[in-house]
Short mmCIF file of C-alpha atoms in Angstrom, two decimals:
data_model
loop_
_atom_site.label_atom_id
_atom_site.label_comp_id
_atom_site.label_asym_id
_atom_site.label_seq_id
_atom_site.Cartn_x
_atom_site.Cartn_y
_atom_site.Cartn_z
CA MET A 1 4.52 -7.44 -20.77
CA GLN A 2 6.82 -10.08 -21.29
CA VAL A 3 8.61 -11.14 -18.09
CA VAL A 4 12.03 -12.68 -18.30
CA HIS A 5 14.05 -14.19 -15.45
CA GLY A 6 17.91 -14.71 -15.06
CA PHE A 7 21.31 -13.38 -16.22
CA GLU A 8 21.29 -16.26 -18.76
CA ALA A 9 18.41 -14.48 -20.77
CA LEU A 10 21.24 -11.93 -21.51
CA PRO A 11 21.68 -10.19 -23.93
CA LEU A 12 18.13 -9.71 -25.00
CA SER A 13 17.31 -9.12 -28.60
CA GLU A 14 19.21 -6.10 -30.13
CA GLU A 15 16.39 -4.18 -30.31
CA PRO A 16 17.28 -0.56 -28.42
CA SER A 17 15.23 0.22 -25.18
CA VAL A 18 14.68 2.77 -22.18
CA VAL A 19 15.55 0.94 -19.08
CA THR A 20 14.68 1.52 -15.28
CA VAL A 21 16.30 -0.35 -12.57
CA GLY A 22 14.91 -0.95 -8.97
CA PHE A 23 13.57 -3.24 -6.33
CA PHE A 24 10.32 -1.64 -6.84
CA ASP A 25 8.60 -3.05 -3.65
CA GLY A 26 4.97 -2.41 -3.42
CA VAL A 27 5.07 -0.61 -6.77
CA HIS A 28 3.75 2.65 -4.79
CA LEU A 29 3.30 6.05 -6.45
CA GLY A 30 7.05 6.80 -6.51
CA HIS A 31 7.88 3.61 -8.49
CA ARG A 32 5.20 4.48 -10.93
CA ALA A 33 6.56 7.92 -11.57
CA VAL A 34 9.65 6.05 -12.54
CA VAL A 35 7.95 3.57 -14.70
CA ASP A 36 5.88 5.96 -16.36
CA THR A 37 8.82 8.29 -17.25
CA THR A 38 10.58 5.09 -18.59
CA VAL A 39 7.46 3.91 -20.84
CA ALA A 40 6.93 7.91 -21.79
CA ARG A 41 10.94 7.99 -23.00
CA ALA A 42 10.70 4.67 -24.92
CA ARG A 43 7.74 5.76 -26.96
CA GLU A 44 9.39 9.52 -27.57
CA ARG A 45 12.07 7.16 -29.06
CA GLY A 46 10.23 4.45 -30.66
CA VAL A 47 11.89 1.70 -29.00
CA ARG A 48 10.90 -0.61 -26.09
CA SER A 49 10.44 -0.11 -22.56
CA ILE A 50 12.43 -2.45 -20.02
CA GLY A 51 12.32 -2.54 -16.32
CA ILE A 52 14.97 -4.59 -14.40
CA THR A 53 14.13 -5.86 -10.72
CA PHE A 54 15.38 -8.57 -8.49
CA ASP A 55 14.13 -11.53 -7.13
CA ARG A 56 14.97 -10.67 -3.32
CA HIS A 57 15.61 -7.70 -1.47
CA PRO A 58 19.59 -6.74 -1.80
CA ARG A 59 19.78 -6.59 2.08
CA GLU A 60 18.91 -10.20 2.08
CA VAL A 61 22.26 -10.73 0.79
CA LEU A 62 24.19 -8.02 1.80
CA THR A 63 23.20 -7.83 5.70
CA PRO A 64 21.14 -10.94 6.38
CA GLY A 65 18.55 -10.56 9.16
CA SER A 66 18.04 -6.90 8.53
CA GLU A 67 16.38 -7.05 5.36
CA PRO A 68 12.71 -5.41 5.42
CA ARG A 69 9.51 -7.25 5.32
CA LEU A 70 8.42 -7.16 1.56
CA LEU A 71 5.07 -5.46 0.64
CA THR A 72 4.91 -7.61 -2.54
CA THR A 73 6.15 -10.84 -4.11
CA VAL A 74 8.12 -10.74 -7.39
CA GLU A 75 4.61 -12.03 -9.02
CA ARG A 76 2.43 -9.47 -7.65
CA LYS A 77 5.10 -6.78 -8.22
CA ALA A 78 5.33 -8.05 -12.07
CA ALA A 79 1.18 -7.81 -12.19
CA LEU A 80 1.51 -4.28 -10.77
CA ILE A 81 4.14 -3.02 -13.24
CA GLU A 82 2.20 -4.53 -16.20
CA ALA A 83 -0.67 -1.94 -15.78
CA SER A 84 1.94 0.81 -16.63
CA GLY A 85 2.47 -0.19 -20.01
CA LEU A 86 6.11 -1.51 -19.50
CA ASP A 87 6.95 -3.99 -22.30
CA LEU A 88 9.50 -6.14 -20.50
CA LEU A 89 10.46 -6.63 -17.13
CA LEU A 90 13.78 -8.48 -16.49
CA VAL A 91 13.84 -10.24 -12.93
CA LEU A 92 17.64 -10.91 -11.94
CA GLU A 93 18.85 -13.10 -9.09
CA PHE A 94 20.61 -10.76 -6.56
CA THR A 95 23.46 -12.96 -5.02
CA PRO A 96 26.84 -12.20 -3.06
CA ALA A 97 28.63 -12.22 -6.64
CA PHE A 98 26.28 -10.06 -8.28
CA SER A 99 26.54 -7.25 -5.59
CA ARG A 100 30.50 -7.37 -6.28
CA ILE A 101 29.86 -6.07 -9.68
CA ALA A 102 31.79 -2.68 -10.21
CA ALA A 103 29.22 0.35 -11.30
CA GLU A 104 30.94 0.51 -14.72
CA ASP A 105 30.54 -2.95 -15.41
CA PHE A 106 26.94 -2.94 -14.45
CA VAL A 107 26.34 -0.23 -16.77
CA ARG A 108 28.11 -1.96 -19.43
CA GLN A 109 27.25 -5.51 -18.94
CA VAL A 110 23.80 -5.23 -18.08
CA LEU A 111 22.24 -1.83 -19.27
CA VAL A 112 24.11 -1.40 -22.59
CA GLU A 113 25.30 -4.96 -23.69
CA GLY A 114 22.11 -6.70 -21.77
CA VAL A 115 19.28 -4.91 -22.64
CA HIS A 116 21.01 -2.28 -25.35
CA ALA A 117 19.52 0.62 -23.40
CA GLN A 118 19.91 4.11 -24.93
CA HIS A 119 18.40 6.09 -22.23
CA ALA A 120 17.93 4.96 -18.58
CA ALA A 121 15.09 6.75 -16.25
CA MET A 122 16.15 5.96 -12.60
CA GLY A 123 14.70 7.28 -9.33
CA ALA A 124 16.58 10.44 -7.62
CA ASN A 125 17.89 7.98 -4.77
CA PHE A 126 18.90 5.04 -7.26
CA THR A 127 22.41 3.50 -6.44
CA PHE A 128 23.99 0.59 -8.21
CA GLY A 129 27.33 -1.34 -8.32
CA HIS A 130 29.49 -2.60 -5.56
CA ARG A 131 29.22 -0.66 -2.51
CA ALA A 132 26.50 1.50 -4.31
CA ALA A 133 29.18 3.18 -5.95
CA GLY A 134 26.95 4.23 -8.76
CA THR A 135 24.35 6.85 -8.30
CA ILE A 136 22.02 9.07 -10.54
CA GLU A 137 24.62 11.58 -10.53
CA THR A 138 27.52 9.50 -11.57
CA LEU A 139 25.32 7.31 -14.30
CA PRO A 140 25.45 10.04 -16.85
CA ALA A 141 29.25 9.85 -16.97
CA ILE A 142 29.47 6.24 -16.64
CA GLY A 143 27.11 5.96 -19.46
CA ALA A 144 27.90 8.63 -22.12
CA PRO A 145 30.82 6.62 -23.46
CA LEU A 146 28.75 3.73 -24.08
CA GLY A 147 26.02 5.56 -25.75
CA LEU A 148 23.81 5.74 -22.94
CA SER A 149 22.19 8.79 -21.59
CA ALA A 150 20.35 8.94 -18.22
CA GLU A 151 17.82 11.04 -16.03
CA GLY A 152 16.60 11.14 -12.41
CA VAL A 153 13.06 11.18 -11.57
CA SER A 154 12.33 13.39 -8.57
CA LEU A 155 11.18 11.58 -5.28
CA TYR A 156 7.21 11.73 -5.07
CA GLU A 157 5.64 13.61 -2.30
CA LEU A 158 2.28 12.89 -0.84
CA GLY A 159 1.10 15.09 1.77
CA GLY A 160 4.42 16.46 2.89
CA ARG A 161 5.95 13.05 3.18
CA THR A 162 8.25 11.38 0.54
CA VAL A 163 6.62 8.07 -0.72
CA SER A 164 8.88 4.99 -0.28
CA SER A 165 8.92 1.50 0.38
CA SER A 166 10.09 2.49 3.77
CA SER A 167 7.67 5.04 4.53
CA VAL A 168 5.06 2.57 3.19
CA ARG A 169 6.15 0.01 5.75
CA ASP A 170 6.22 2.68 8.64
CA ALA A 171 2.80 3.89 7.89
CA LEU A 172 1.48 0.19 7.72
CA SER A 173 3.09 -0.65 10.92
CA ALA A 174 1.69 2.45 12.57
CA GLY A 175 -1.98 1.40 11.13
CA ASP A 176 -1.89 4.25 8.74
CA LEU A 177 -3.94 2.62 5.98
CA ALA A 178 -4.70 5.95 4.25
#
């Protein structure tokens, strides 16, 4: 898997792709389901699979002091994602300016023009753009005029609990290593 850093790397080569976006802290079973779906859809289309993640938790920028303790470093996250078969991981800097990009501009500039995505596979709770205006429900309508289709990947449940980075943190805080 190739790891590329920064907006200056965009646009990537014009090879089409299937993309997913997320912070992917811990690369838990829910994240793996999203990444696995991305890889599968890319293989079905004969294109490369791309993941986009960020160098810091968005709350570090949006609400400083309230960001969660991270489960993995960017380097560890990349190593865990690599095992999934993803072709490329793009690590973007999450800055105040980036946080103000409108949802429509994110889709056009990053997903379509930046990584040449034809399809996006996102977690069911995925949000994007300024003030989280974009969701997995709005992404198909935003992307369609640009040639981008999208699908949501259901949240992963284990033992009656939704698996999320927050639930993993809560379990670890309670000493529940299982």
